[in-house]
Amino acid sequence: MPADWTRPVDVERLADVGESREGDVPLASLPRLAADLALTDGQAHARIDFARERGQPVARISVQARVPLRCQRCLQPVWIDCDTHSTLWLVTDPAKADVGEGNEMGLEPTLALDGRVALGELVEEELLLAVPLVPRHEDASQCAAPEQLADEQQDTQQVVQRPFAGLGELLKRNH
C-alpha cells in the first residue's frame, strides 16, 4: 500500500483544498478485513474526494473490489464483488458528533481524532460494511465438492455415540 494510504492525513487541510486521492490498496494490508479473507490476493481500487459542506469536512469515498471471503457452507473461497459509494462527515471533535452539522446533512459521522485519519482505514471500513456478514456461494451447487460435503454429513450421522447405551445392562446385572 502506498505510504499515503497508511499515514494519517490532515482532513481539515484536504477539505480546504478539495483534494482527491485515488489508488489501489492490497486487501491483505487491511488488518480487520484480512482476518476474514480466504486468500490474500486482491486489491481494492479507491477514490476519496475531500470537500466542505456547511463548513464541515466531508469525504466522498468510492471503493471497488473483488473480495475473496470464505464460504460458510463449504469453507472454500467465494468472491464477493463490492462497489460502494458513501459520503462521510469527518468529525474532528467527538463532542460534536451527536449535535453537529453533519447530522443535519444526514451524513454518517466518522471520527478523525486530532483532525487526522488514515485513508486505508476509510477504505477498510467501507469494505467491511459492503461484504456480507455470512459469506456464501449464491447457489449451494456452486460450493466446492458438494458430494464431499454430503459424504461428510453421512459419516457424521453414522458415527453417533451413545454413552449411556450400556447403562441399562449394567443396572440389570447389579440388581
Coordinates of N, CA, C and O in Angstrom, one line a residue:
M1 N 0.9 -1.2 0.0 CA 0.0 0.0 0.0 C 0.9 1.2 0.0 O 1.8 1.3 0.8
P2 N 0.6 2.2 -0.8 CA 1.4 3.4 -0.8 C 1.4 4.1 0.5 O 0.4 4.0 1.3
A3 N 2.5 4.7 0.9 CA 2.6 5.3 2.2 C 1.5 6.3 2.5 O 1.0 6.3 3.7
D4 N 0.9 7.0 1.5 CA -0.1 7.9 1.9 C -1.4 7.3 2.2 O -2.3 8.0 2.7
W5 N -1.6 6.0 2.0 CA -2.8 5.3 2.4 C -2.7 4.8 3.9 O -3.8 4.6 4.5
T6 N -1.5 4.6 4.4 CA -1.4 4.2 5.8 C -1.1 5.3 6.7 O -1.4 5.2 7.9
R7 N -0.5 6.4 6.3 CA -0.2 7.5 7.1 C -1.4 8.4 7.3 O -2.1 8.8 6.4
P8 N -1.7 8.8 8.6 CA -2.8 9.7 8.8 C -2.6 11.0 8.1 O -1.5 11.5 8.0
V9 N -3.7 11.5 7.5 CA -3.6 12.8 6.8 C -4.5 13.8 7.5 O -5.4 13.5 8.3
D10 N -4.2 15.1 7.3 CA -4.9 16.2 7.9 C -6.2 16.4 7.1 O -6.2 17.0 6.0
V11 N -7.4 16.0 7.7 CA -8.6 16.1 6.9 C -9.1 17.5 6.7 O -9.7 17.9 5.7
E12 N -8.8 18.4 7.7 CA -9.2 19.8 7.5 C -8.5 20.5 6.3 O -9.1 21.1 5.5
R13 N -7.2 20.2 6.2 CA -6.4 20.8 5.1 C -6.9 20.2 3.8 O -7.1 21.0 2.8
L14 N -7.1 18.9 3.7 CA -7.5 18.3 2.5 C -8.9 18.8 2.1 O -9.2 19.0 0.9
A15 N -9.8 19.0 3.1 CA -11.1 19.5 2.8 C -11.0 21.0 2.3 O -11.8 21.4 1.4
D16 N -10.1 21.7 2.9 CA -10.0 23.1 2.5 C -9.6 23.3 1.0 O -10.0 24.2 0.3
V17 N -8.6 22.4 0.6 CA -8.1 22.5 -0.8 C -8.9 21.6 -1.8 O -8.6 21.6 -3.0
G18 N -9.9 20.8 -1.3 CA -10.7 19.9 -2.2 C -9.8 18.9 -2.8 O -10.1 18.5 -4.0
E19 N -8.9 18.3 -2.1 CA -8.0 17.3 -2.6 C -8.7 15.9 -2.9 O -9.7 15.6 -2.2
S20 N -8.2 15.2 -3.9 CA -8.6 13.8 -4.2 C -7.5 12.9 -4.1 O -6.3 13.3 -4.4
R21 N -7.7 11.7 -3.6 CA -6.7 10.6 -3.6 C -7.3 9.4 -4.2 O -8.5 9.1 -4.0
E22 N -6.5 8.8 -5.1 CA -7.0 7.6 -5.8 C -5.9 6.6 -5.9 O -4.7 7.0 -6.1
G23 N -6.2 5.3 -5.8 CA -5.2 4.3 -5.9 C -5.7 2.9 -5.5 O -6.9 2.7 -5.2
D24 N -4.8 1.9 -5.6 CA -5.1 0.6 -5.3 C -4.6 0.2 -3.9 O -3.4 0.6 -3.6
V25 N -5.4 -0.5 -3.1 CA -5.0 -0.9 -1.8 C -5.0 -2.4 -1.7 O -6.1 -3.0 -1.9
P26 N -3.9 -3.1 -1.4 CA -3.9 -4.5 -1.3 C -4.9 -4.9 -0.1 O -4.8 -4.4 1.0
L27 N -5.7 -5.9 -0.4 CA -6.7 -6.3 0.7 C -6.0 -6.9 1.9 O -6.4 -6.7 3.0
A28 N -4.9 -7.6 1.7 CA -4.1 -8.2 2.8 C -3.6 -7.1 3.7 O -3.2 -7.4 4.9
S29 N -3.5 -5.9 3.3 CA -2.9 -4.8 4.2 C -4.0 -4.2 5.0 O -3.7 -3.2 5.8
L30 N -5.2 -4.6 4.9 CA -6.3 -4.1 5.8 C -6.5 -5.1 6.9 O -7.2 -6.1 6.7
P31 N -6.0 -4.8 8.1 CA -6.0 -5.9 9.1 C -7.3 -6.4 9.6 O -7.5 -7.6 9.8
R32 N -8.4 -5.6 9.7 CA -9.7 -6.1 10.1 C -10.3 -6.9 9.0 O -11.0 -7.9 9.3
L33 N -10.1 -6.6 7.8 CA -10.7 -7.4 6.7 C -9.8 -8.6 6.4 O -10.4 -9.7 6.1
A34 N -8.5 -8.5 6.6 CA -7.6 -9.6 6.3 C -7.9 -10.8 7.1 O -7.7 -12.0 6.6
A35 N -8.4 -10.6 8.3 CA -8.7 -11.8 9.2 C -9.8 -12.6 8.6 O -9.9 -13.8 8.9
D36 N -10.7 -12.1 7.7 CA -11.8 -12.8 7.1 C -11.5 -13.3 5.7 O -12.4 -13.9 5.1
L37 N -10.4 -13.0 5.1 CA -10.0 -13.3 3.8 C -9.7 -14.8 3.6 O -9.0 -15.4 4.5
A38 N -10.2 -15.4 2.6 CA -9.9 -16.8 2.3 C -8.5 -16.9 1.6 O -7.8 -17.9 1.7
L39 N -8.2 -15.9 0.8 CA -7.0 -15.7 0.1 C -6.4 -14.3 0.3 O -7.2 -13.4 0.6
T40 N -5.1 -14.2 0.2 CA -4.5 -12.9 0.4 C -4.4 -12.1 -0.9 O -3.8 -11.1 -0.9
D41 N -5.0 -12.6 -1.9 CA -5.0 -12.0 -3.2 C -5.9 -10.8 -3.2 O -6.8 -10.7 -2.5
G42 N -5.7 -10.0 -4.2 CA -6.7 -8.9 -4.5 C -6.4 -7.6 -4.0 O -5.6 -7.4 -3.1
Q43 N -7.0 -6.6 -4.6 CA -6.8 -5.2 -4.3 C -8.2 -4.5 -4.4 O -9.1 -4.9 -5.1
A44 N -8.2 -3.4 -3.7 CA -9.4 -2.5 -3.8 C -9.0 -1.3 -4.5 O -7.9 -0.8 -4.2
H45 N -9.8 -0.8 -5.4 CA -9.5 0.5 -6.0 C -10.4 1.5 -5.3 O -11.6 1.4 -5.2
A46 N -9.7 2.5 -4.8 CA -10.4 3.5 -4.0 C -10.2 4.9 -4.5 O -9.1 5.3 -5.0
R47 N -11.2 5.8 -4.4 CA -11.1 7.2 -4.7 C -11.8 7.9 -3.5 O -12.9 7.6 -3.2
I48 N -11.0 8.9 -3.0 CA -11.6 9.7 -1.9 C -11.5 11.2 -2.3 O -10.4 11.7 -2.6
D49 N -12.6 11.9 -2.3 CA -12.6 13.3 -2.6 C -13.0 14.0 -1.4 O -14.1 13.8 -0.8
F50 N -12.2 15.0 -1.0 CA -12.4 15.8 0.2 C -13.1 17.1 -0.2 O -12.8 17.7 -1.2
A51 N -13.9 17.6 0.7 CA -14.6 18.8 0.5 C -15.2 19.4 1.8 O -15.0 18.7 2.8
R52 N -15.8 20.5 1.7 CA -16.5 21.0 2.9 C -18.0 21.2 2.5 O -18.3 21.6 1.4
E53 N -18.8 20.8 3.4 CA -20.3 21.0 3.3 C -20.7 21.7 4.6 O -20.5 21.1 5.7
R54 N -21.4 22.8 4.5 CA -21.8 23.6 5.6 C -20.7 23.8 6.6 O -20.8 23.7 7.8
G55 N -19.5 24.0 6.1 CA -18.3 24.3 6.9 C -17.7 23.0 7.5 O -16.6 23.1 8.2
Q56 N -18.2 21.9 7.3 CA -17.7 20.6 7.9 C -16.9 19.8 6.9 O -17.3 19.8 5.7
P57 N -15.8 19.2 7.3 CA -15.0 18.4 6.4 C -15.8 17.1 6.1 O -16.3 16.4 7.0
V58 N -15.9 16.8 4.8 CA -16.5 15.5 4.3 C -15.6 14.8 3.4 O -14.7 15.4 2.7
A59 N -15.8 13.5 3.3 CA -15.1 12.7 2.3 C -16.1 11.9 1.5 O -16.9 11.2 2.1
R60 N -16.0 12.0 0.2 CA -16.8 11.2 -0.7 C -15.9 10.1 -1.1 O -14.9 10.3 -1.8
I61 N -16.3 8.9 -0.7 CA -15.4 7.7 -1.0 C -16.1 6.7 -1.8 O -17.3 6.4 -1.7
S62 N -15.4 6.2 -2.8 CA -15.9 5.1 -3.6 C -14.8 4.0 -3.6 O -13.6 4.3 -3.8
V63 N -15.3 2.8 -3.5 CA -14.4 1.6 -3.4 C -15.0 0.5 -4.3 O -16.1 0.2 -4.2
Q64 N -14.1 0.0 -5.1 CA -14.5 -1.2 -5.9 C -13.4 -2.3 -5.6 O -12.2 -2.0 -5.6
A65 N -14.0 -3.5 -5.4 CA -13.1 -4.6 -5.1 C -13.8 -5.9 -5.3 O -15.0 -6.0 -5.3
R66 N -13.0 -6.9 -5.5 CA -13.4 -8.3 -5.6 C -12.8 -9.0 -4.4 O -11.6 -9.2 -4.4
V67 N -13.5 -9.3 -3.4 CA -13.0 -9.7 -2.1 C -13.2 -11.2 -1.9 O -14.3 -11.8 -2.0
P68 N -12.1 -12.0 -1.7 CA -12.1 -13.4 -1.5 C -12.4 -13.8 -0.1 O -11.5 -13.9 0.7
L69 N -13.7 -14.1 0.2 CA -14.0 -14.5 1.6 C -14.2 -16.0 1.6 O -14.2 -16.7 0.6
R70 N -14.4 -16.5 2.8 CA -14.6 -18.0 3.0 C -16.1 -18.3 3.1 O -16.8 -17.8 3.9
C71 N -16.6 -19.1 2.1 CA -18.0 -19.5 2.1 C -18.3 -20.3 3.4 O -17.5 -21.2 3.8
Q72 N -19.3 -20.0 4.0 CA -19.7 -20.6 5.3 C -20.4 -21.9 5.1 O -20.6 -22.6 6.1
R73 N -20.7 -22.3 3.9 CA -21.2 -23.7 3.6 C -20.1 -24.7 3.4 O -20.0 -25.7 4.0
C74 N -19.2 -24.3 2.4 CA -18.1 -25.2 2.0 C -16.7 -24.9 2.5 O -15.8 -25.6 2.3
L75 N -16.6 -23.7 3.1 CA -15.3 -23.2 3.6 C -14.3 -22.9 2.5 O -13.1 -22.8 2.8
Q76 N -14.7 -22.9 1.3 CA -13.8 -22.5 0.1 C -14.0 -21.1 -0.2 O -15.0 -20.4 0.2
P77 N -13.1 -20.5 -1.0 CA -13.2 -19.1 -1.4 C -14.5 -18.8 -2.2 O -14.9 -19.6 -3.0
V78 N -15.1 -17.7 -1.8 CA -16.2 -17.1 -2.6 C -15.9 -15.7 -2.8 O -15.5 -15.0 -1.9
W79 N -15.9 -15.3 -4.1 CA -15.5 -13.9 -4.5 C -16.8 -13.0 -4.4 O -17.8 -13.3 -5.1
I80 N -16.7 -12.0 -3.6 CA -17.8 -11.0 -3.4 C -17.4 -9.7 -4.1 O -16.3 -9.1 -3.8
D81 N -18.2 -9.3 -5.0 CA -18.0 -8.0 -5.7 C -18.5 -6.9 -4.9 O -19.7 -6.9 -4.5
C82 N -17.7 -5.9 -4.6 CA -18.1 -4.7 -3.9 C -17.9 -3.5 -4.7 O -16.9 -3.3 -5.3
D83 N -18.9 -2.6 -4.7 CA -18.9 -1.3 -5.4 C -19.7 -0.4 -4.5 O -20.9 -0.4 -4.5
T84 N -19.0 0.3 -3.7 CA -19.6 1.2 -2.7 C -19.3 2.6 -2.8 O -18.2 2.9 -3.2
H85 N -20.2 3.5 -2.5 CA -20.1 4.9 -2.6 C -20.7 5.5 -1.3 O -21.9 5.2 -1.1
S86 N -20.0 6.3 -0.6 CA -20.5 7.0 0.6 C -20.0 8.4 0.7 O -18.9 8.7 0.2
T87 N -20.7 9.2 1.5 CA -20.2 10.5 1.9 C -20.1 10.5 3.4 O -21.1 10.2 4.1
L88 N -18.9 10.7 3.9 CA -18.7 10.6 5.4 C -18.4 12.0 5.9 O -17.7 12.8 5.3
W89 N -19.0 12.3 7.1 CA -18.7 13.5 7.8 C -17.5 13.2 8.7 O -17.6 12.3 9.6
L90 N -16.4 13.9 8.5 CA -15.2 13.6 9.3 C -15.2 14.5 10.5 O -15.0 15.7 10.5
V91 N -15.5 13.9 11.6 CA -15.7 14.5 12.9 C -14.3 14.7 13.6 O -13.7 13.6 13.9
T92 N -13.9 15.9 13.8 CA -12.6 16.1 14.4 C -12.7 16.3 15.9 O -11.7 16.2 16.6
D93 N -13.9 16.5 16.4 CA -14.2 16.7 17.9 C -15.3 15.7 18.2 O -16.5 16.0 17.9
P94 N -15.0 14.7 19.0 CA -16.0 13.7 19.4 C -17.3 14.3 20.1 O -18.3 13.8 19.9
A95 N -17.1 15.4 20.8 CA -18.2 16.0 21.4 C -19.3 16.6 20.5 O -20.4 16.7 20.8
K96 N -18.8 16.9 19.2 CA -19.7 17.4 18.2 C -20.4 16.3 17.4 O -21.3 16.6 16.5
A97 N -20.1 15.1 17.6 CA -20.6 14.0 16.7 C -22.1 13.9 16.8 O -22.7 13.6 15.8
D98 N -22.7 14.1 17.9 CA -24.1 14.0 18.1 C -25.0 15.2 17.7 O -26.1 15.1 17.3
V99 N -24.4 16.4 17.7 CA -25.1 17.6 17.5 C -24.6 18.4 16.4 O -25.0 19.6 16.2
G100 N -23.7 17.9 15.6 CA -23.0 18.8 14.6 C -23.8 18.9 13.3 O -24.9 18.4 13.1
E101 N -23.3 19.7 12.4 CA -23.9 20.0 11.1 C -24.0 18.7 10.3 O -25.0 18.6 9.5
G102 N -23.1 17.8 10.5 CA -23.2 16.5 9.7 C -24.4 15.8 9.9 O -25.0 15.2 8.9
N103 N -24.9 15.7 11.1 CA -26.2 15.0 11.4 C -27.4 15.7 10.6 O -28.3 15.0 10.1
E104 N -27.3 17.0 10.6 CA -28.4 17.8 9.9 C -28.3 17.5 8.4 O -29.3 17.5 7.7
M105 N -27.1 17.2 7.9 CA -27.0 16.8 6.4 C -27.3 15.4 6.2 O -27.3 14.9 5.0
G106 N -27.5 14.6 7.2 CA -27.8 13.2 7.0 C -26.6 12.3 6.7 O -26.7 11.3 6.0
L107 N -25.4 12.8 7.2 CA -24.2 12.0 6.9 C -23.8 11.2 8.0 O -24.0 11.5 9.2
E108 N -23.1 10.1 7.7 CA -22.5 9.2 8.7 C -21.3 9.8 9.3 O -20.4 10.1 8.6
P109 N -21.3 10.0 10.7 CA -20.1 10.6 11.3 C -18.9 9.6 11.3 O -19.2 8.4 11.7
T110 N -17.7 10.0 11.0 CA -16.5 9.1 11.1 C -15.5 9.9 11.9 O -15.2 11.1 11.6
L111 N -15.0 9.3 13.0 CA -14.1 10.0 13.9 C -12.8 10.2 13.3 O -12.2 9.2 12.8
A112 N -12.3 11.4 13.3 CA -10.9 11.7 12.8 C -10.2 12.4 14.0 O -10.2 13.7 14.0
L113 N -9.7 11.6 14.9 CA -9.1 12.2 16.1 C -8.0 13.1 15.7 O -7.2 12.8 14.8
D114 N -7.9 14.3 16.4 CA -6.9 15.3 16.2 C -6.9 15.8 14.7 O -5.9 16.2 14.2
G115 N -8.1 15.6 14.1 CA -8.2 16.1 12.7 C -7.4 15.2 11.7 O -7.2 15.7 10.5
R116 N -7.1 14.0 12.1 CA -6.3 13.1 11.2 C -7.0 11.7 11.1 O -7.6 11.3 12.0
V117 N -6.8 11.1 9.9 CA -7.3 9.8 9.6 C -6.5 9.1 8.6 O -6.0 9.8 7.6
A118 N -6.2 7.8 8.7 CA -5.5 7.1 7.7 C -6.5 6.7 6.6 O -7.6 6.2 6.9
L119 N -6.2 7.0 5.4 CA -7.2 6.7 4.3 C -7.5 5.2 4.1 O -8.6 4.9 3.7
G120 N -6.5 4.4 4.4 CA -6.7 3.0 4.3 C -7.8 2.5 5.3 O -8.5 1.6 5.0
E121 N -7.9 3.2 6.4 CA -8.9 2.8 7.4 C -10.3 3.2 6.8 O -11.3 2.4 7.1
L122 N -10.4 4.2 6.1 CA -11.7 4.6 5.5 C -12.1 3.5 4.4 O -13.2 3.1 4.3
V123 N -11.1 3.1 3.6 CA -11.3 2.1 2.6 C -11.8 0.8 3.3 O -12.7 0.1 2.9
E124 N -11.0 0.4 4.3 CA -11.3 -0.8 5.0 C -12.8 -0.8 5.6 O -13.5 -1.8 5.5
E125 N -13.1 0.3 6.2 CA -14.5 0.4 6.8 C -15.5 0.3 5.7 O -16.6 -0.4 6.0
E126 N -15.3 0.9 4.6 CA -16.3 0.7 3.5 C -16.5 -0.7 3.1 O -17.6 -1.2 2.8
L127 N -15.4 -1.4 2.9 CA -15.4 -2.8 2.5 C -16.1 -3.7 3.6 O -16.9 -4.6 3.3
L128 N -15.8 -3.4 4.9 CA -16.4 -4.2 5.9 C -17.9 -4.0 5.9 O -18.7 -5.0 6.2
L129 N -18.4 -2.8 5.6 CA -19.8 -2.6 5.6 C -20.4 -3.2 4.3 O -21.6 -3.5 4.3
A130 N -19.6 -3.4 3.3 CA -20.2 -3.9 2.0 C -20.3 -5.4 1.9 O -21.1 -5.9 1.2
V131 N -19.4 -6.1 2.6 CA -19.4 -7.5 2.4 C -20.4 -8.1 3.3 O -20.8 -7.6 4.4
P132 N -21.0 -9.3 2.9 CA -22.0 -9.9 3.8 C -21.4 -10.5 5.1 O -20.3 -10.8 5.2
L133 N -22.3 -10.5 6.1 CA -21.9 -10.9 7.4 C -21.6 -12.4 7.4 O -20.6 -12.9 8.0
V134 N -22.4 -13.2 6.6 CA -22.2 -14.6 6.4 C -22.0 -14.9 4.9 O -22.9 -15.1 4.2
P135 N -20.7 -14.8 4.5 CA -20.5 -15.0 3.0 C -20.7 -16.5 2.6 O -20.4 -17.4 3.4
R136 N -21.3 -16.7 1.5 CA -21.5 -18.0 0.9 C -21.8 -17.9 -0.6 O -22.2 -16.8 -1.0
H137 N -21.6 -19.0 -1.2 CA -22.0 -19.0 -2.7 C -23.5 -18.8 -2.8 O -24.2 -19.3 -2.0
E138 N -23.9 -18.1 -3.8 CA -25.3 -17.8 -4.0 C -26.1 -19.1 -4.1 O -27.2 -19.2 -3.6
D139 N -25.6 -20.1 -4.8 CA -26.3 -21.3 -5.0 C -25.4 -22.4 -4.4 O -24.2 -22.5 -4.6
A140 N -26.0 -23.3 -3.6 CA -25.3 -24.4 -2.9 C -24.5 -25.3 -3.9 O -23.5 -25.8 -3.5
S141 N -25.0 -25.4 -5.1 CA -24.3 -26.2 -6.1 C -23.0 -25.6 -6.5 O -22.2 -26.3 -7.1
Q142 N -22.8 -24.3 -6.3 CA -21.5 -23.6 -6.6 C -20.5 -24.0 -5.5 O -19.3 -23.7 -5.8
C143 N -20.9 -24.5 -4.4 CA -19.9 -24.8 -3.4 C -19.0 -25.9 -3.9 O -19.4 -26.8 -4.6
A144 N -17.7 -25.9 -3.4 CA -16.7 -26.8 -3.9 C -17.1 -28.2 -3.3 O -17.4 -28.4 -2.2
A145 N -17.1 -29.2 -4.2 CA -17.3 -30.6 -3.9 C -18.5 -30.8 -3.1 O -18.4 -31.3 -2.0
P146 N -19.7 -30.5 -3.6 CA -20.9 -30.7 -2.8 C -21.1 -32.2 -2.4 O -21.6 -32.5 -1.3
E147 N -20.6 -33.1 -3.3 CA -20.7 -34.6 -2.9 C -19.8 -34.9 -1.8 O -20.2 -35.8 -0.9
Q148 N -18.7 -34.2 -1.6 CA -17.8 -34.5 -0.5 C -18.5 -34.0 0.8 O -18.4 -34.7 1.8
L149 N -19.2 -32.9 0.7 CA -19.9 -32.4 1.9 C -21.0 -33.4 2.3 O -21.2 -33.6 3.5
A150 N -21.7 -33.9 1.3 CA -22.8 -34.9 1.6 C -22.2 -36.2 2.3 O -22.7 -36.7 3.2
D151 N -21.0 -36.6 1.8 CA -20.3 -37.8 2.4 C -19.9 -37.5 3.8 O -20.1 -38.4 4.7
E152 N -19.4 -36.3 4.1 CA -19.0 -35.9 5.4 C -20.2 -35.9 6.3 O -20.1 -36.4 7.5
Q153 N -21.4 -35.5 5.9 CA -22.6 -35.4 6.7 C -23.0 -36.8 7.0 O -23.4 -37.1 8.1
Q154 N -22.9 -37.8 6.0 CA -23.3 -39.2 6.2 C -22.4 -39.8 7.2 O -22.8 -40.5 8.1
D155 N -21.1 -39.5 7.1 CA -20.1 -40.1 8.0 C -20.4 -39.6 9.5 O -20.3 -40.4 10.4
T156 N -20.8 -38.4 9.6 CA -21.1 -37.8 10.9 C -22.3 -38.5 11.5 O -22.4 -38.8 12.7
Q157 N -23.3 -38.8 10.6 CA -24.5 -39.4 11.1 C -24.2 -40.9 11.5 O -24.9 -41.4 12.4
Q158 N -23.3 -41.6 10.8 CA -23.0 -42.9 11.1 C -22.2 -43.1 12.4 O -22.3 -44.1 13.1
V159 N -21.4 -42.1 12.8 CA -20.6 -42.2 14.0 C -21.3 -41.6 15.2 O -20.8 -40.7 15.8
V160 N -22.5 -42.0 15.5 CA -23.3 -41.5 16.6 C -22.9 -42.3 17.8 O -22.9 -43.5 17.9
Q161 N -22.4 -41.6 18.8 CA -22.1 -42.2 20.1 C -23.2 -42.1 21.1 O -23.9 -41.1 21.2
R162 N -23.4 -43.3 21.8 CA -24.5 -43.4 22.7 C -23.8 -43.8 24.1 O -23.7 -45.0 24.4
P163 N -23.4 -42.8 24.8 CA -22.6 -43.1 26.0 C -23.4 -43.8 27.1 O -22.8 -44.5 27.9
F164 N -24.7 -43.8 27.1 CA -25.5 -44.4 28.2 C -26.2 -45.7 27.6 O -27.0 -46.3 28.3
A165 N -25.8 -46.1 26.4 CA -26.5 -47.3 25.8 C -26.3 -48.5 26.7 O -27.2 -49.3 26.8
G166 N -25.1 -48.8 27.2 CA -24.9 -50.0 28.0 C -25.2 -49.8 29.5 O -25.2 -50.8 30.2
L167 N -25.7 -48.7 29.9 CA -26.0 -48.4 31.3 C -27.2 -49.3 31.8 O -27.2 -49.8 32.9
G168 N -28.2 -49.5 30.9 CA -29.3 -50.4 31.3 C -28.9 -51.8 31.6 O -29.3 -52.4 32.6
E169 N -28.0 -52.4 30.8 CA -27.5 -53.7 31.1 C -26.7 -53.8 32.4 O -26.8 -54.7 33.1
L170 N -25.9 -52.8 32.7 CA -25.1 -52.8 33.9 C -26.1 -52.7 35.1 O -25.8 -53.4 36.1
L171 N -27.1 -51.9 35.0 CA -28.0 -51.8 36.1 C -28.8 -53.1 36.4 O -29.1 -53.5 37.5
K172 N -29.1 -53.8 35.3 CA -29.8 -55.1 35.4 C -28.9 -56.1 36.1 O -29.4 -56.9 36.9
R173 N -27.6 -56.1 35.8 CA -26.7 -57.1 36.4 C -26.5 -56.8 37.9 O -26.3 -57.8 38.6
N174 N -26.5 -55.6 38.3 CA -26.3 -55.3 39.7 C -27.5 -55.5 40.5 O -27.4 -55.4 41.8
H175 N -28.6 -55.7 40.0 CA -29.8 -55.9 40.9 C -30.2 -57.3 40.9 O -30.3 -58.2 40.5

